Amino acid sequence: MRLSHFDYHAPETVAQAIALMQAKPGARLMAGGTDLLIKMRHAGLKLQDVISVKSIKGLNTITVDENKGLSIGATALLADVALHPDILKYYPTVAQAARGTANAQVRNMGTVIGNLCNASPAADNAPTLLAMNAEVEIHGPGGQRRMPLEQFFKGPGITALQPAEIVTAVHAPKLAPHTGTAYISLSARGQLDCTAVGVAAMIVLKGKACEEVRIFISSCGPTPVRALKTEAIARGKELTEAVIEQAGNQAAGEVKPIADVRASAGYREKMVAVLTRRVLSQAYTRASE
Amino acid sequence: MKQVIVLNVNGEPYTVAVYPWQTLNEVLREEINLTGVKFGCGSGDCGACTVMVDGRAVSSCLTLAIEMQGKEIMTIEGLAPSGETLHPIQESFVEKGAIQCGFCTPGMEMAALNLLKNNPTPSDYEIREALAGNLCRCTGYKKIIEAVGVAGQKMKEASERKTS
Ligand SMILES: Cc1cc2nc3c(=O)[nH]c(=O)nc-3n(C[C@H](O)[C@H](O)[C@H](O)COP(=O)(O)OP(=O)(O)OC[C@H]3O[C@@H](n4cnc5c(N)ncnc54)[C@H](O)[C@@H]3O)c2cc1C
């Protein structure tokens, strides 16, 4: 099956990309194209103009800075994030999520930012970054701004981006001492298929008690969902088996999943309880180490 | 509008005029006649179209040809070092009976190369993970996994011979 016809633009700077988007309303940005080209080939998406992100110079950088934290540029590949030595060391769950996205070929083409901007409720790289309180850096006609990732997702395929805006990077803060993170996802074909249920957690410990807890659930709503009431159960407490059990049950009650080809609603709810228990206990153990 | 680009494929430059919407897969198969590169699902799921670009395996069905100017592309036709000698990966696939109908084989071998060039002694799990994006409808995965393990050994021995 052939792709429908479009004009292709290869800006070399962010400013050129913004100018192109302003000049060509309806144009879409493309990084790896592993979501966009499939929508064009198999889902009837027709575009007049495609604007490359990969042609923009300098957006492929990944930095891990002792004070500023982690930054992943818009064209950094999933494969590069998955194998980056400093990400593996300081943000292992971010590397794990990237490695668990798609297959080797797709990870050599696709980007973490493309995964976020595609705004699938199942996006594998979203829950961990959300749990870590990451921010996206956005450039547009009005200049540059930063937005908490938590405010970025508006619905399936819908982000808070305004016309002619581009995400240039995602930034995760430096993690406090005694922080632990975890992400577990379930899908049909190993890690390859779209996630049917995923849960990520970040825990910051003070002594044995959870000073801070953030929990995000994917594939169970129009966007990844924050489990605020579940967080409240764990916050301030030592995570005993009883607390973890209670948190799992609360998390299942906090989502309203739908049934689709990937899973039934009931299965999703049950798995949210199971995965919430597992990520909480993993994150807690890692935070204690 | 067509744009003229130079594609470096298996060490040879090819000057081709491409439309922006033409994929690398279409250009390799239809303009350069490298039909070892297969077209399977068109959505990155099956891996039959896998080629190496700058040393990394990608799905040629999801790659625009227009973005390939200046890159080094390698297809299955470029894997064997000569017309007489097979690459260790090819040798092992033959020896282990890892080829049935053969449609998935070029993609499988490219995915294997993607793994083995950085990690010639992978665990079984790592082999499975590296081949997760390649489907074999004859379902002969066990022999393929074995062949990739053996190929890694051969590649390691060959590079040790070179350096000693
Ligand atoms: C076989 C296969 C398996 C997959 N498995 C998974 C999986 O397990 N988990 C998962 O989460 N995903 C999966 N995906 C989906 C996809 O690979 C990922 O979402 C990938 O990270 C997308 O990145 P990309 O660079 O290819 O995005 P693109 O397709 O280039 O872009 C995606 C969207 O984001 C927009 N966009 C891209 N960059 C920017 C930017 N800088 N600023 C603003 N908007 C931008 C585009 O306009 C488009 O709407 C899979 C895809 C395939 C083909």
Coordinates of C-alpha atoms in Angstrom, one line a residue, chain B:
Chain B
M1 CA 7.7 17.0 -7.2
K2 CA 10.6 14.6 -7.7
Q3 CA 13.9 15.2 -6.1
V4 CA 17.2 13.7 -7.3
I5 CA 19.1 12.0 -4.5
V6 CA 22.1 9.7 -4.3
L7 CA 21.5 6.5 -2.3
N8 CA 24.6 4.6 -1.1
V9 CA 23.5 1.0 -1.1
N10 CA 25.8 -1.9 -0.3
G11 CA 28.8 0.4 -1.0
E12 CA 27.5 1.6 -4.4
P13 CA 26.1 5.0 -5.2
Y14 CA 22.7 5.1 -7.0
T15 CA 21.3 8.3 -8.4
V16 CA 17.5 8.2 -8.2
A17 CA 14.6 10.6 -8.6
V18 CA 12.1 10.1 -5.8
Y19 CA 8.8 11.6 -4.7
P20 CA 8.6 12.6 -1.0
W21 CA 6.0 9.9 -0.3
Q22 CA 8.2 7.1 -1.7
T23 CA 9.5 4.8 0.9
L24 CA 13.0 3.4 1.0
N25 CA 11.4 -0.1 0.5
E26 CA 9.8 1.0 -2.7
V27 CA 12.9 2.6 -4.1
L28 CA 15.2 -0.3 -3.2
R29 CA 12.8 -2.9 -4.7
E30 CA 11.4 -1.0 -7.7
E31 CA 14.2 1.4 -8.8
I32 CA 17.3 -0.5 -7.7
N33 CA 15.9 -4.0 -8.1
L34 CA 17.1 -5.2 -4.7
T35 CA 14.2 -7.5 -4.2
G36 CA 15.8 -9.3 -1.3
V37 CA 14.2 -6.6 0.7
K38 CA 10.6 -7.7 1.3
F39 CA 7.4 -5.8 1.8
G40 CA 5.3 -7.4 4.5
C41 CA 2.8 -5.5 6.7
G42 CA 3.7 -1.9 6.0
S43 CA 3.4 -1.1 9.7
G44 CA 6.6 -2.1 11.3
D45 CA 5.2 -5.2 12.8
C46 CA 6.7 -8.0 10.7
G47 CA 10.3 -6.9 10.1
A48 CA 10.4 -8.4 6.6
C49 CA 11.6 -5.1 5.2
T50 CA 14.4 -4.6 7.6
V51 CA 17.6 -3.0 6.2
M52 CA 20.6 -1.4 7.9
V53 CA 20.9 2.4 7.8
D54 CA 24.2 3.8 9.1
G55 CA 24.7 0.5 11.0
R56 CA 21.3 0.3 12.6
A57 CA 18.3 -1.9 11.6
V58 CA 15.2 0.0 10.5
S59 CA 12.0 -0.8 8.8
S60 CA 12.4 0.3 5.2
C61 CA 8.6 0.5 4.8
L62 CA 8.4 3.3 7.4
T63 CA 11.5 5.2 6.1
L64 CA 11.1 7.9 3.5
A65 CA 13.7 7.5 0.7
I66 CA 14.1 11.3 0.6
E67 CA 15.6 11.2 4.1
M68 CA 18.3 8.7 3.0
Q69 CA 20.6 11.0 1.1
G70 CA 24.2 10.7 2.5
K71 CA 23.4 7.6 4.6
E72 CA 25.0 4.1 4.2
I73 CA 22.3 1.6 3.4
M74 CA 22.9 -2.2 3.6
T75 CA 20.5 -4.8 2.3
I76 CA 20.6 -8.6 2.5
E77 CA 22.4 -8.4 -0.9
G78 CA 25.3 -6.6 0.8
L79 CA 25.7 -9.0 3.7
A80 CA 27.9 -11.7 2.1
P81 CA 31.5 -10.5 1.7
S82 CA 31.8 -11.9 -1.8
G83 CA 29.8 -13.9 -4.4
E84 CA 31.5 -17.1 -3.1
T85 CA 31.6 -16.6 0.6
L86 CA 28.6 -16.3 2.9
H87 CA 28.4 -14.1 6.0
P88 CA 28.6 -16.1 9.3
I89 CA 24.9 -15.2 9.8
Q90 CA 23.9 -16.7 6.5
E91 CA 26.1 -19.7 7.0
S92 CA 24.5 -20.4 10.4
F93 CA 21.0 -20.0 9.1
V94 CA 21.7 -22.6 6.4
E95 CA 23.5 -24.9 8.8
K96 CA 20.8 -24.8 11.4
G97 CA 17.9 -25.1 9.0
A98 CA 16.6 -21.7 10.1
I99 CA 15.2 -21.0 6.7
Q100 CA 11.9 -22.5 5.6
C101 CA 10.0 -20.5 3.0
G102 CA 12.6 -17.8 3.2
F103 CA 10.4 -14.7 3.1
C104 CA 11.3 -13.5 6.6
T105 CA 15.0 -14.5 6.3
P106 CA 16.5 -11.2 4.9
G107 CA 14.8 -9.2 7.7
M108 CA 15.7 -11.8 10.3
E109 CA 19.4 -11.7 9.3
M110 CA 19.5 -7.9 9.3
A111 CA 17.9 -7.9 12.8
A112 CA 20.5 -10.5 13.8
L113 CA 23.3 -8.3 12.5
N114 CA 21.9 -5.3 14.4
L115 CA 22.3 -7.4 17.6
L116 CA 25.5 -9.3 16.9
K117 CA 27.7 -6.5 15.7
N118 CA 27.5 -4.9 19.2
N119 CA 26.9 -8.1 21.2
P120 CA 28.4 -11.3 19.7
T121 CA 27.6 -13.4 22.7
P122 CA 23.9 -12.6 23.5
S123 CA 21.8 -14.6 25.9
D124 CA 18.8 -16.4 24.5
Y125 CA 16.6 -13.7 26.0
E126 CA 18.6 -11.0 24.2
I127 CA 18.3 -12.9 20.9
R128 CA 14.5 -13.1 21.4
E129 CA 14.3 -9.5 22.3
A130 CA 16.4 -8.5 19.2
L131 CA 14.1 -10.6 16.9
A132 CA 10.9 -9.5 18.5
G133 CA 10.1 -7.3 15.6
N134 CA 10.4 -10.1 13.0
L135 CA 7.7 -12.5 12.3
C136 CA 8.2 -16.0 10.7
R137 CA 4.9 -17.4 9.5
C138 CA 6.4 -20.8 9.0
T139 CA 6.9 -20.4 12.8
G140 CA 10.4 -21.9 12.9
Y141 CA 11.7 -19.5 15.6
K142 CA 13.6 -22.1 17.6
K143 CA 16.1 -22.8 14.8
I144 CA 16.4 -19.1 14.0
I145 CA 17.3 -18.3 17.6
E146 CA 19.9 -21.1 17.6
A147 CA 21.3 -19.9 14.3
V148 CA 21.8 -16.4 15.7
G149 CA 23.6 -17.7 18.7
V150 CA 26.0 -19.8 16.5
A151 CA 26.5 -16.8 14.1
G152 CA 27.6 -14.7 17.1
Q153 CA 30.2 -17.3 18.0
K154 CA 31.5 -17.4 14.5
M155 CA 31.7 -13.6 14.2
K156 CA 33.5 -13.5 17.5
E157 CA 36.0 -16.1 16.4
A158 CA 36.6 -14.4 13.1
S159 CA 37.3 -11.0 14.8
E160 CA 39.6 -12.7 17.3
R161 CA 41.5 -14.3 14.4
K162 CA 41.8 -10.9 12.8
T163 CA 43.3 -9.3 15.9
S164 CA 45.6 -12.1 16.9

